[in-house]
GROMACS .gro file of C-alpha atoms in nm:
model
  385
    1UNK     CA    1   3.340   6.512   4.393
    2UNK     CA    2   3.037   6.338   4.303
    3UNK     CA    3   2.881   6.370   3.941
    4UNK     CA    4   2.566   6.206   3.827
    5UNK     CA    5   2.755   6.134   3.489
    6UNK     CA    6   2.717   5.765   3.402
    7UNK     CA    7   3.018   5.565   3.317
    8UNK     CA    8   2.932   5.595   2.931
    9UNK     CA    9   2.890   5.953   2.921
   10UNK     CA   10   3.262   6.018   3.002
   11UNK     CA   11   3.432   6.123   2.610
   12UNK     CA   12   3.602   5.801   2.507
   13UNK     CA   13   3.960   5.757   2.595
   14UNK     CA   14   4.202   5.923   2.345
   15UNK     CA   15   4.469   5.668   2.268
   16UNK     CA   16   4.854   5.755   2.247
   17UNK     CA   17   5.075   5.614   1.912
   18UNK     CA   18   5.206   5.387   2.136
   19UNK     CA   19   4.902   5.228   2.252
   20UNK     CA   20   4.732   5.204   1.855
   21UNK     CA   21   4.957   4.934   1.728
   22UNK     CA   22   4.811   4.670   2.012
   23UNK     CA   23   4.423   4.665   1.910
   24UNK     CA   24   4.484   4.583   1.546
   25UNK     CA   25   4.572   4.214   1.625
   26UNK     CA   26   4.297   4.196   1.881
   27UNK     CA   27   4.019   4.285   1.594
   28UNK     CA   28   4.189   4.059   1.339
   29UNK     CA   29   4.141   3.761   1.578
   30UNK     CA   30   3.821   3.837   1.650
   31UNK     CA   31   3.784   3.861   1.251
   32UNK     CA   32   3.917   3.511   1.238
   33UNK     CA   33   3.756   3.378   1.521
   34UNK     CA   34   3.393   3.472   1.397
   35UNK     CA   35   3.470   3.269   1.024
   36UNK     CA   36   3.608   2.984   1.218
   37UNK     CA   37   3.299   2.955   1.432
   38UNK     CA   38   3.136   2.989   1.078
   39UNK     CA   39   3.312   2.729   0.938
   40UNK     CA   40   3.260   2.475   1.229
   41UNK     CA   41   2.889   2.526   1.204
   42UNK     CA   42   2.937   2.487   0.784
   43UNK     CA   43   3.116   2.152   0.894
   44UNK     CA   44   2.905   2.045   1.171
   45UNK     CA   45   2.593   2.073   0.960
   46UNK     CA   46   2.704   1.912   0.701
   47UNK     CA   47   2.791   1.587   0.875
   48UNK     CA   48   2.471   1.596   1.085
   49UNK     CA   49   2.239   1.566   0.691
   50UNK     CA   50   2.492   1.251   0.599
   51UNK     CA   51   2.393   1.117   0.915
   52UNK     CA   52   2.029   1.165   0.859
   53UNK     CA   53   1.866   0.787   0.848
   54UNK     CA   54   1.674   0.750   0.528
   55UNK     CA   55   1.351   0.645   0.694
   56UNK     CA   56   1.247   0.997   0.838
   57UNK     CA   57   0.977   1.190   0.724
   58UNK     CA   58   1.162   1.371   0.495
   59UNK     CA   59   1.091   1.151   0.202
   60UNK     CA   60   1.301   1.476  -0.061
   61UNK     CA   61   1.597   1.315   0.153
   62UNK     CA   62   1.514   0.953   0.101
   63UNK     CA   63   1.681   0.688  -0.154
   64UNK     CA   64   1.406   0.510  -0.310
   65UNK     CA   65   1.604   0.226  -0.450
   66UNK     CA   66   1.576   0.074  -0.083
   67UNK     CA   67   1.220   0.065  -0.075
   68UNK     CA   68   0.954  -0.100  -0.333
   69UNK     CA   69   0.613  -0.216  -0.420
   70UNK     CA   70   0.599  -0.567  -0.493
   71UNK     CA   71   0.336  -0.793  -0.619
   72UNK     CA   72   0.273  -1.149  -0.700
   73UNK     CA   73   0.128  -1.318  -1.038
   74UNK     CA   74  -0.003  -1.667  -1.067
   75UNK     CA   75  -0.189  -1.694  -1.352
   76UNK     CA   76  -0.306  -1.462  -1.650
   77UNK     CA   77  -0.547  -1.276  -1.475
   78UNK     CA   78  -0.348  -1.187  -1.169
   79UNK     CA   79   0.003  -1.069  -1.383
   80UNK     CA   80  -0.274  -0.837  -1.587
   81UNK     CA   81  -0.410  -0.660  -1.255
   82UNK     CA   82  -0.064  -0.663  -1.097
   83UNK     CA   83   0.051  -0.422  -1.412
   84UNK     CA   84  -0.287  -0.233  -1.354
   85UNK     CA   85  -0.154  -0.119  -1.036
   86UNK     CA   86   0.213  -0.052  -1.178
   87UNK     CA   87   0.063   0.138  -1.413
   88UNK     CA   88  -0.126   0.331  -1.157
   89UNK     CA   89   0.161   0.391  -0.953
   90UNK     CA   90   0.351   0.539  -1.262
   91UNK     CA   91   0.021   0.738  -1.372
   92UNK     CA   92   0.076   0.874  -0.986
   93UNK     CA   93   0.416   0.959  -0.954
   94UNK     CA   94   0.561   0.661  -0.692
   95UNK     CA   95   0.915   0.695  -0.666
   96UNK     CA   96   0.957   0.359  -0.527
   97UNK     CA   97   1.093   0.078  -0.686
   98UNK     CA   98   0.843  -0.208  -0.828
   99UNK     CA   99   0.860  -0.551  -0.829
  100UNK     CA  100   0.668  -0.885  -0.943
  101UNK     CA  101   0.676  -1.251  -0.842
  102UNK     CA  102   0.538  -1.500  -1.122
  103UNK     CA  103   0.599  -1.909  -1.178
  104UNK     CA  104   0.919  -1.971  -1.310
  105UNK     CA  105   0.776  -2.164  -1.610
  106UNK     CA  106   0.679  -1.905  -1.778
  107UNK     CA  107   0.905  -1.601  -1.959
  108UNK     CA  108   0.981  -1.316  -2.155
  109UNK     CA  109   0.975  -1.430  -2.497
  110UNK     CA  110   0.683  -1.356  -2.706
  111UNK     CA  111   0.624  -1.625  -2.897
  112UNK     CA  112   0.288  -1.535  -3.046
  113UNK     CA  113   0.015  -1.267  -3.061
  114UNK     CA  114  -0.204  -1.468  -2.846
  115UNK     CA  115   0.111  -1.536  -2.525
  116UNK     CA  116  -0.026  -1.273  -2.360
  117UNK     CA  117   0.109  -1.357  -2.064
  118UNK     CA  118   0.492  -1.318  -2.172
  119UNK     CA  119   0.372  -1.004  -2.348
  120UNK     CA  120   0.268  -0.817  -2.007
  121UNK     CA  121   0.577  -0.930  -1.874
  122UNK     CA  122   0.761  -0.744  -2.106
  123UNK     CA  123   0.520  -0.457  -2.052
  124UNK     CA  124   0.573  -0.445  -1.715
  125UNK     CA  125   0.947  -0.459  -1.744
  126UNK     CA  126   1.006  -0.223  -2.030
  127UNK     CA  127   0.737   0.030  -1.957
  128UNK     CA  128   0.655   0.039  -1.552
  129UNK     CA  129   1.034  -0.054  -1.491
  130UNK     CA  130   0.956  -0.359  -1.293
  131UNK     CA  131   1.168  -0.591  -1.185
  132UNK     CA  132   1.079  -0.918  -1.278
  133UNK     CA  133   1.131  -1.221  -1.001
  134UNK     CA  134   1.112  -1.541  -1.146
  135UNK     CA  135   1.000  -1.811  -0.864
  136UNK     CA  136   0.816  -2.111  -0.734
  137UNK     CA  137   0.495  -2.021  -0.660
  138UNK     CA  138   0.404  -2.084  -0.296
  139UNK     CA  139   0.076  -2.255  -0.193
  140UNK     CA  140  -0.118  -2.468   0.086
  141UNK     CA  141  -0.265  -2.693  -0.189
  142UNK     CA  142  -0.183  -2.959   0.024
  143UNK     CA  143  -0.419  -3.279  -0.046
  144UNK     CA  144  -0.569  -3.104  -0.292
  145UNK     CA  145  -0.768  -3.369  -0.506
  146UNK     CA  146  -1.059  -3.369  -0.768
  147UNK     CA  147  -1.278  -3.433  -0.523
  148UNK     CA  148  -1.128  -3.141  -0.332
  149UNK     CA  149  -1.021  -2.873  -0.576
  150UNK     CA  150  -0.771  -2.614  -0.602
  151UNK     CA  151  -0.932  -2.335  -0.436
  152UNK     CA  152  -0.864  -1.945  -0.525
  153UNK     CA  153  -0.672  -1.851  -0.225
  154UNK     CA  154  -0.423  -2.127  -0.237
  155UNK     CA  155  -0.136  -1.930  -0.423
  156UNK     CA  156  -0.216  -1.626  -0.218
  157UNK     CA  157   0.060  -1.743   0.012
  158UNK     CA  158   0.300  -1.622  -0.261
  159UNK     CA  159   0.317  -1.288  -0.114
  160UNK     CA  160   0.557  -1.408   0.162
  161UNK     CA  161   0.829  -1.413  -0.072
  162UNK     CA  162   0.808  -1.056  -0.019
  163UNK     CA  163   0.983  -1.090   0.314
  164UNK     CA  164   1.270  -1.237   0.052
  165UNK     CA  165   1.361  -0.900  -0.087
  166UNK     CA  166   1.642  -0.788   0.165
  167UNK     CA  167   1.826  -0.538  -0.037
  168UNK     CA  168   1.498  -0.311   0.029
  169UNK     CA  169   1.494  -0.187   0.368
  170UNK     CA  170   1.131  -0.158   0.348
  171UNK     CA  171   0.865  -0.352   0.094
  172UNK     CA  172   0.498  -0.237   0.080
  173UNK     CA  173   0.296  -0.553  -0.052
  174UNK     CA  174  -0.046  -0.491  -0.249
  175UNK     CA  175  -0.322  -0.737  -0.406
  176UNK     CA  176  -0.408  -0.695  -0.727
  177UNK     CA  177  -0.784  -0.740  -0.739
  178UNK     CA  178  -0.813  -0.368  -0.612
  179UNK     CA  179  -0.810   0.009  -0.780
  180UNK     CA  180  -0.496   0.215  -0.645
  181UNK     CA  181  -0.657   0.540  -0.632
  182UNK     CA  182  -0.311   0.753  -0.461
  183UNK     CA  183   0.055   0.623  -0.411
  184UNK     CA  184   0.144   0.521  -0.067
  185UNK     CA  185   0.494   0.613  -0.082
  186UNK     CA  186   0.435   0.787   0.294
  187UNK     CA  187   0.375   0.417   0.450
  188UNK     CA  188   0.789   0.415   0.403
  189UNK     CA  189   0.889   0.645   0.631
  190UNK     CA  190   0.660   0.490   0.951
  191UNK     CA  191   0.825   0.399   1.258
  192UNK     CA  192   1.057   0.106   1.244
  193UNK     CA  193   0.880  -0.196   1.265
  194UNK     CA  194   0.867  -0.589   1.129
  195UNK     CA  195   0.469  -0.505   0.965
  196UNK     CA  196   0.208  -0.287   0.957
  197UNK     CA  197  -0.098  -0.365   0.804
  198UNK     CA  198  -0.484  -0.262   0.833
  199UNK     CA  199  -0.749  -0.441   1.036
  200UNK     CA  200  -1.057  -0.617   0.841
  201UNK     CA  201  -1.345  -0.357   0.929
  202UNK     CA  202  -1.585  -0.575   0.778
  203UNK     CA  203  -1.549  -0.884   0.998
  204UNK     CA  204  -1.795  -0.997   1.257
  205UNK     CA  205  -1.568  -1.035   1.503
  206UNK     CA  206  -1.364  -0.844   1.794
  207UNK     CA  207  -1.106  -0.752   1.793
  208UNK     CA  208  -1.106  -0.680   1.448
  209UNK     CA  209  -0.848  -0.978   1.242
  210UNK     CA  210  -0.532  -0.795   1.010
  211UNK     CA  211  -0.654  -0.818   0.621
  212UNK     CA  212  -0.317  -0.902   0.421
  213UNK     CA  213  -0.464  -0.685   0.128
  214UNK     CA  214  -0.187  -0.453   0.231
  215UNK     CA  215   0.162  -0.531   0.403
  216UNK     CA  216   0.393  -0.326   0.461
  217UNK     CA  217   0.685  -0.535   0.643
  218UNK     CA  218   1.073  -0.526   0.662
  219UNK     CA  219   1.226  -0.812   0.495
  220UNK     CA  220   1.316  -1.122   0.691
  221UNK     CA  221   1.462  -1.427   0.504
  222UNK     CA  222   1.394  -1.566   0.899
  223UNK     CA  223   1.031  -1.465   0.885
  224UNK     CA  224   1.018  -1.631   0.525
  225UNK     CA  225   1.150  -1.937   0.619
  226UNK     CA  226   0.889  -1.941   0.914
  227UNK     CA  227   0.556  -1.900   0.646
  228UNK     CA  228   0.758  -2.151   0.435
  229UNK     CA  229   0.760  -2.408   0.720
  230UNK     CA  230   0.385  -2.285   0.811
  231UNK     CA  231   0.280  -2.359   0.492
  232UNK     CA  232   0.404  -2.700   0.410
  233UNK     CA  233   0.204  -2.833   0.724
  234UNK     CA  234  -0.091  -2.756   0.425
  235UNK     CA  235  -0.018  -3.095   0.348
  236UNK     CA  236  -0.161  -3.257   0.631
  237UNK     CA  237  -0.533  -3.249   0.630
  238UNK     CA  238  -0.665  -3.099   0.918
  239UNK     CA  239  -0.465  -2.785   0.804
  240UNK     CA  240  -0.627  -2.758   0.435
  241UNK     CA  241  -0.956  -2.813   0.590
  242UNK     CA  242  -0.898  -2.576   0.843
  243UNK     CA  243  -0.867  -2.294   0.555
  244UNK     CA  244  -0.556  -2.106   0.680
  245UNK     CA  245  -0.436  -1.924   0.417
  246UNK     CA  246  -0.241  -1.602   0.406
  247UNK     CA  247  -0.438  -1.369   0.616
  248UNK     CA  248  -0.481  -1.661   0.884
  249UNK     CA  249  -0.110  -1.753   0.859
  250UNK     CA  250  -0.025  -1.324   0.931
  251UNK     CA  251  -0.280  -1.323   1.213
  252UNK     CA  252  -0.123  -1.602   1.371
  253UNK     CA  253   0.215  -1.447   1.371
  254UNK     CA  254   0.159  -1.065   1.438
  255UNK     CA  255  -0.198  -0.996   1.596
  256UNK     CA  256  -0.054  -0.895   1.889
  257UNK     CA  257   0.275  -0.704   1.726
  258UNK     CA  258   0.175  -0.572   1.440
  259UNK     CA  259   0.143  -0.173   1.390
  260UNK     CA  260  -0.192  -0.120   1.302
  261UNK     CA  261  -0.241   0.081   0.943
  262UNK     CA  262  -0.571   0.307   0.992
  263UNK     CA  263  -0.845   0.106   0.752
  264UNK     CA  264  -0.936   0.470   0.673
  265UNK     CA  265  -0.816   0.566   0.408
  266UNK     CA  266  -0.617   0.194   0.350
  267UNK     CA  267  -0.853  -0.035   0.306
  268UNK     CA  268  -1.202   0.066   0.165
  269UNK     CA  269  -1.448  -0.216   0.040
  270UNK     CA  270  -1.643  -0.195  -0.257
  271UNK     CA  271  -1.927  -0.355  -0.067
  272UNK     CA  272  -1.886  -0.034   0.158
  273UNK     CA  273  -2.093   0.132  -0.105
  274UNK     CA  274  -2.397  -0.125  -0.040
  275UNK     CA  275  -2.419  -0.143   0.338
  276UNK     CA  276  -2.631   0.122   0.513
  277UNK     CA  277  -2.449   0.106   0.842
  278UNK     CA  278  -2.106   0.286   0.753
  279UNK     CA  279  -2.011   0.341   1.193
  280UNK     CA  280  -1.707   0.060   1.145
  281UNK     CA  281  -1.560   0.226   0.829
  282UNK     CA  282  -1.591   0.588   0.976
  283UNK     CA  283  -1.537   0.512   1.301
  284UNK     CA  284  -1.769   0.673   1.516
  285UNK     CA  285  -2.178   0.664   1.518
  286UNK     CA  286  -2.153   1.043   1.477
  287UNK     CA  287  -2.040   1.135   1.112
  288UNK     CA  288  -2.261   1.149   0.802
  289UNK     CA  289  -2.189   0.919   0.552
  290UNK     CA  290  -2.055   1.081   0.191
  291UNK     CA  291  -1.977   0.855   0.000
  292UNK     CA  292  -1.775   1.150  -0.262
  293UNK     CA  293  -1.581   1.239   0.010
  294UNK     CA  294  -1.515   0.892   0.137
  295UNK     CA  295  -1.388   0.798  -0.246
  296UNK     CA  296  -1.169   1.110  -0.255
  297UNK     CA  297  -0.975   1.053   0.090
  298UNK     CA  298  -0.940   0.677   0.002
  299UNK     CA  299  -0.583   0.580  -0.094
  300UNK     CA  300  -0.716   0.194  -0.253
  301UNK     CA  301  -1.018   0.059  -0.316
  302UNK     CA  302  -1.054  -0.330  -0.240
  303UNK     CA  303  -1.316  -0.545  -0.452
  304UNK     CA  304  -1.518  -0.738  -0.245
  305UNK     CA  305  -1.884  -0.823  -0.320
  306UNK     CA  306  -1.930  -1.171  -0.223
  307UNK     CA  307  -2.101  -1.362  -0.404
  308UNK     CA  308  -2.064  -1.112  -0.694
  309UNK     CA  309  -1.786  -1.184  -0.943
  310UNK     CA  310  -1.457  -0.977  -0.935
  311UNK     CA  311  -1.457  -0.669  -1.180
  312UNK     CA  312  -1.259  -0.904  -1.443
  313UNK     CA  313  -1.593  -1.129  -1.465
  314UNK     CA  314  -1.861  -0.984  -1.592
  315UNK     CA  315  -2.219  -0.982  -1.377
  316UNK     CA  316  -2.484  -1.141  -1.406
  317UNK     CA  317  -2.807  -0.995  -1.440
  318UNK     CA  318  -2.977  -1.156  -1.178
  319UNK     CA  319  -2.659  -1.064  -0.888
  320UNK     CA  320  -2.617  -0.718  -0.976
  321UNK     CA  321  -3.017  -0.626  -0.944
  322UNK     CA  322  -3.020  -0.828  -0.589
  323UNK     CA  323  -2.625  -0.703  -0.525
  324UNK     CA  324  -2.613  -0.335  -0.641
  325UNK     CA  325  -2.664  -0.090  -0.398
  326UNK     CA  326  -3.043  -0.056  -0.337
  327UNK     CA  327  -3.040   0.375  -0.256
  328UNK     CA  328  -3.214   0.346   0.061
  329UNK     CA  329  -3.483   0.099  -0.098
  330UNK     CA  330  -3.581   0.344  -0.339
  331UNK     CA  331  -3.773   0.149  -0.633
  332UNK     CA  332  -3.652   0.437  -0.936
  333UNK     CA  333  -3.411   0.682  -1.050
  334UNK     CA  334  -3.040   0.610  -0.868
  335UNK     CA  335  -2.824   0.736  -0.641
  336UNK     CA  336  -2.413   0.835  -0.544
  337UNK     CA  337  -2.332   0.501  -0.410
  338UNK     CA  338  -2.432   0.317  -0.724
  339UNK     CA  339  -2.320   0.539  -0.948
  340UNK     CA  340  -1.992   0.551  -0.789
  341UNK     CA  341  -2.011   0.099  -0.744
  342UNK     CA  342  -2.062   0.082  -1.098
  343UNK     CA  343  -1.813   0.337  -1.207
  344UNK     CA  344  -1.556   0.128  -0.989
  345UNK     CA  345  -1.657  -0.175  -1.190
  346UNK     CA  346  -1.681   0.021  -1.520
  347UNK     CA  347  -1.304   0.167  -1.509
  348UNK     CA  348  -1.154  -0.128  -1.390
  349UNK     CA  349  -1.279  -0.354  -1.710
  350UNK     CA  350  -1.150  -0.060  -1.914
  351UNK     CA  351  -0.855  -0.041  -1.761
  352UNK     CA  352  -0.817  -0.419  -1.807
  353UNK     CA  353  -0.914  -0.387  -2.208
  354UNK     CA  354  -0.676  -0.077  -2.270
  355UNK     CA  355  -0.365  -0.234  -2.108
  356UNK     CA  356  -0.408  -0.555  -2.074
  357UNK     CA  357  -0.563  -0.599  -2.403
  358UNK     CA  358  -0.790  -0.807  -2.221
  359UNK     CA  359  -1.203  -0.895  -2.254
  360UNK     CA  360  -1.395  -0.949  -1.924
  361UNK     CA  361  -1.486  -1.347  -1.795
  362UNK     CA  362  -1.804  -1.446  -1.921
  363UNK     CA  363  -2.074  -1.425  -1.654
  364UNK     CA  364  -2.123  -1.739  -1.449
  365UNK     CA  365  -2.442  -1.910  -1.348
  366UNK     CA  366  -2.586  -1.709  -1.062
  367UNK     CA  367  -2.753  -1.954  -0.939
  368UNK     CA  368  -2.462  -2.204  -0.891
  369UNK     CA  369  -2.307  -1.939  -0.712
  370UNK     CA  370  -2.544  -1.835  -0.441
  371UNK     CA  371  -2.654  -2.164  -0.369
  372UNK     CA  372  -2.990  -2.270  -0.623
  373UNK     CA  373  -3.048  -1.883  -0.616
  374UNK     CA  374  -3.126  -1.839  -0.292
  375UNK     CA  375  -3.156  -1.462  -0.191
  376UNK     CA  376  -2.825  -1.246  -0.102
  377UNK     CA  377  -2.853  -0.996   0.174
  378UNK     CA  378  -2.701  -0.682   0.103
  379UNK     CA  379  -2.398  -0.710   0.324
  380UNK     CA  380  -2.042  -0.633   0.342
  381UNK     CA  381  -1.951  -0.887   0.640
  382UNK     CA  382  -1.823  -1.112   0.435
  383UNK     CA  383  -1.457  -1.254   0.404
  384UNK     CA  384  -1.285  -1.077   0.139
  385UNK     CA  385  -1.139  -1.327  -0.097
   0.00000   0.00000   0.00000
């Protein structure tokens, strides 16, 4: 007879003794079988984090003693601004490690008040937790003679002992003549590649050359050996007078392979703060120009105001009223950009006195340096040194 009952409204089935002894194993394995799945997962998770590379984005993961900052020292000024910047990465909480090239003539004992140079070594070391590297510093000197000088870029070359360090899976290479304004510890976790570095924004010329201010590469004692040979062709004399130092000897090996670091916020100028066409640094015609907000996004700020002195020499008079910027022309009172130039200037030099213990380079003769003091246009175009 039909019934419109559904099959779940029928009473539930009442079960005899004999029947009662059978479902008590069948609930017990499904018990255990729900805690072993558990379990599995519990394993199964656990060996999928210890197979987690290191170089993701998930830098709470990472171990920092395979990656590191390094920089290079060749002379007094250059191991004082190299501890600048360790001293702003500890001020700003890197977790990387730190290291510094310098000539293996000099060392760690302090034999005076005045061997300063032994004394920031043992600064950097004992306070910064650098490691110190002890080398032979690299250069294109080449023919150098008195009536060709040394020039200030021939040591730069240095930093390509960098590609040297190969117990770091990943080095991030900095000059010193800049003001680290946040760590960069997020550079480590890019994509896997031999170097990344910024383009020069400033240069007159398309497409746009790598600037070696910043490097961050994979060691290579292959790639080293490469610069090394690259270099020692400085000896022959069409290569010295050709001028190929470090940023010409990177562009010739990885223009067309290197990962490009966005200049903004990598690589800000100085002489930024003096031009009044800011389109290459933002990157579009469109945006207004802050220069606040352009400071406060910037992760480094580069000196370069050619033919003005680096912050460790002091100005002259003359250079900084033709080199300072001019506020839109405007004959009194100031304006953000200069306040912010000079404050750039100001905190490096105090910077430089408090650790360092160091005074600022007498000024030099303007007029040797812009040519019989011939007028300076207020440009950022040119090279950085």
């Amino acid at each position: 007879m039909p019934t419109d009952k559904r099959f779940d409204d029928f009473p539930p089935r009442v079960k005899t003794p004999s029947e009662a002894p059978f479902k008590w194993p069948l609930r017990r394995s499904r018990a255990l079988a729900l805690v072993g799945l558990f379990i599995l997962y519990l394993i199964f998770h656990a060996s999928r984090k210890q197979l987690v590379s290191p170089n993701t984005c998930n830098p709470d993961g990472a171990d920092w003693s395979r990656y590191a900052y390094s920089l290079y020292a060749t002379e007094s000024a250059t191991v004082c601004h190299a501890v600048l910047v360790f001293d702003a990465l500890e001020r700003l909480g890197s977790r990387a490690d730190r290291v510094l090239f310098y000539p293996e003539y000099w060392d760690t004992v302090v034999e005076s008040a005045i061997d300063r140079d032994s004394q920031l070594l043992v600064l950097a070391r004992d306070k910064y937790r650098v490691k110190l590297h002890a080398t032979k510093v690299l250069s294109v000197q080449g023919i150098r003679t008195p009536s060709a000088p040394k020039q200030t870029w021939d040591d730069s070359v240095t930093k390509f002992l960098a590609f040297g360090l190969t117990k770091y899976h990943r080095v991030l290479h900095l000059d010193s003549d800049i003001t680290l304004l946040q760590h960069l510890d997020e550079l480590f976790f890019l994509p896997p590649t031999l170097i990344a570095m910024p383009r020069a924004y400033w240069s007159d010329f398309k497409p746009w050359p790598l600037t070696s201010l910043l490097m961050l590469l994979e060691p290579n004692t292959q790639e080293l050996e490469g610069f090394k040979t690259s270099i020692k062709a400085g000896a022959e004399a069409d290569v010295v007078t050709s001028k190929k130092y470090d940023m010409d000897l990177l562009n010739d090996r990885f223009s067309d392979s290197a990962l490009v670091l966005p200049h903004r916020p990598y690589a800000l100028l100085t002489g930024e703060f003096r031009s009044h066409n800011h389109s290459a640094y933002l990157g579009n015609n469109r945006e207004e120009w802050d220069p606040d907000r352009i400071l406060k996004e910037a992760k480094l700020v580069h000196f370069s105001d050619w033919p003005l002195p680096k912050p460790w020499i002091m100005w002259p008079s003359e250079g900084l009223a033709q080199m300072q910027p001019d506020c839109g022309g405007k004959k009194e009172g100031t304006c953000r950009e200069r306040v912010i130039w000079k404050d750039l200037y100001d905190d490096f030099r105090q910077r430089r006195r408090d650790i360092c213990k160091l005074l600022s380079v007498p000024a030099p003769d303007w007029a040797s340096l812009t040519g019989k003091g011939k007028a300076v246009h207020n440009i950022t175009s040119a090279a950085v040194p």
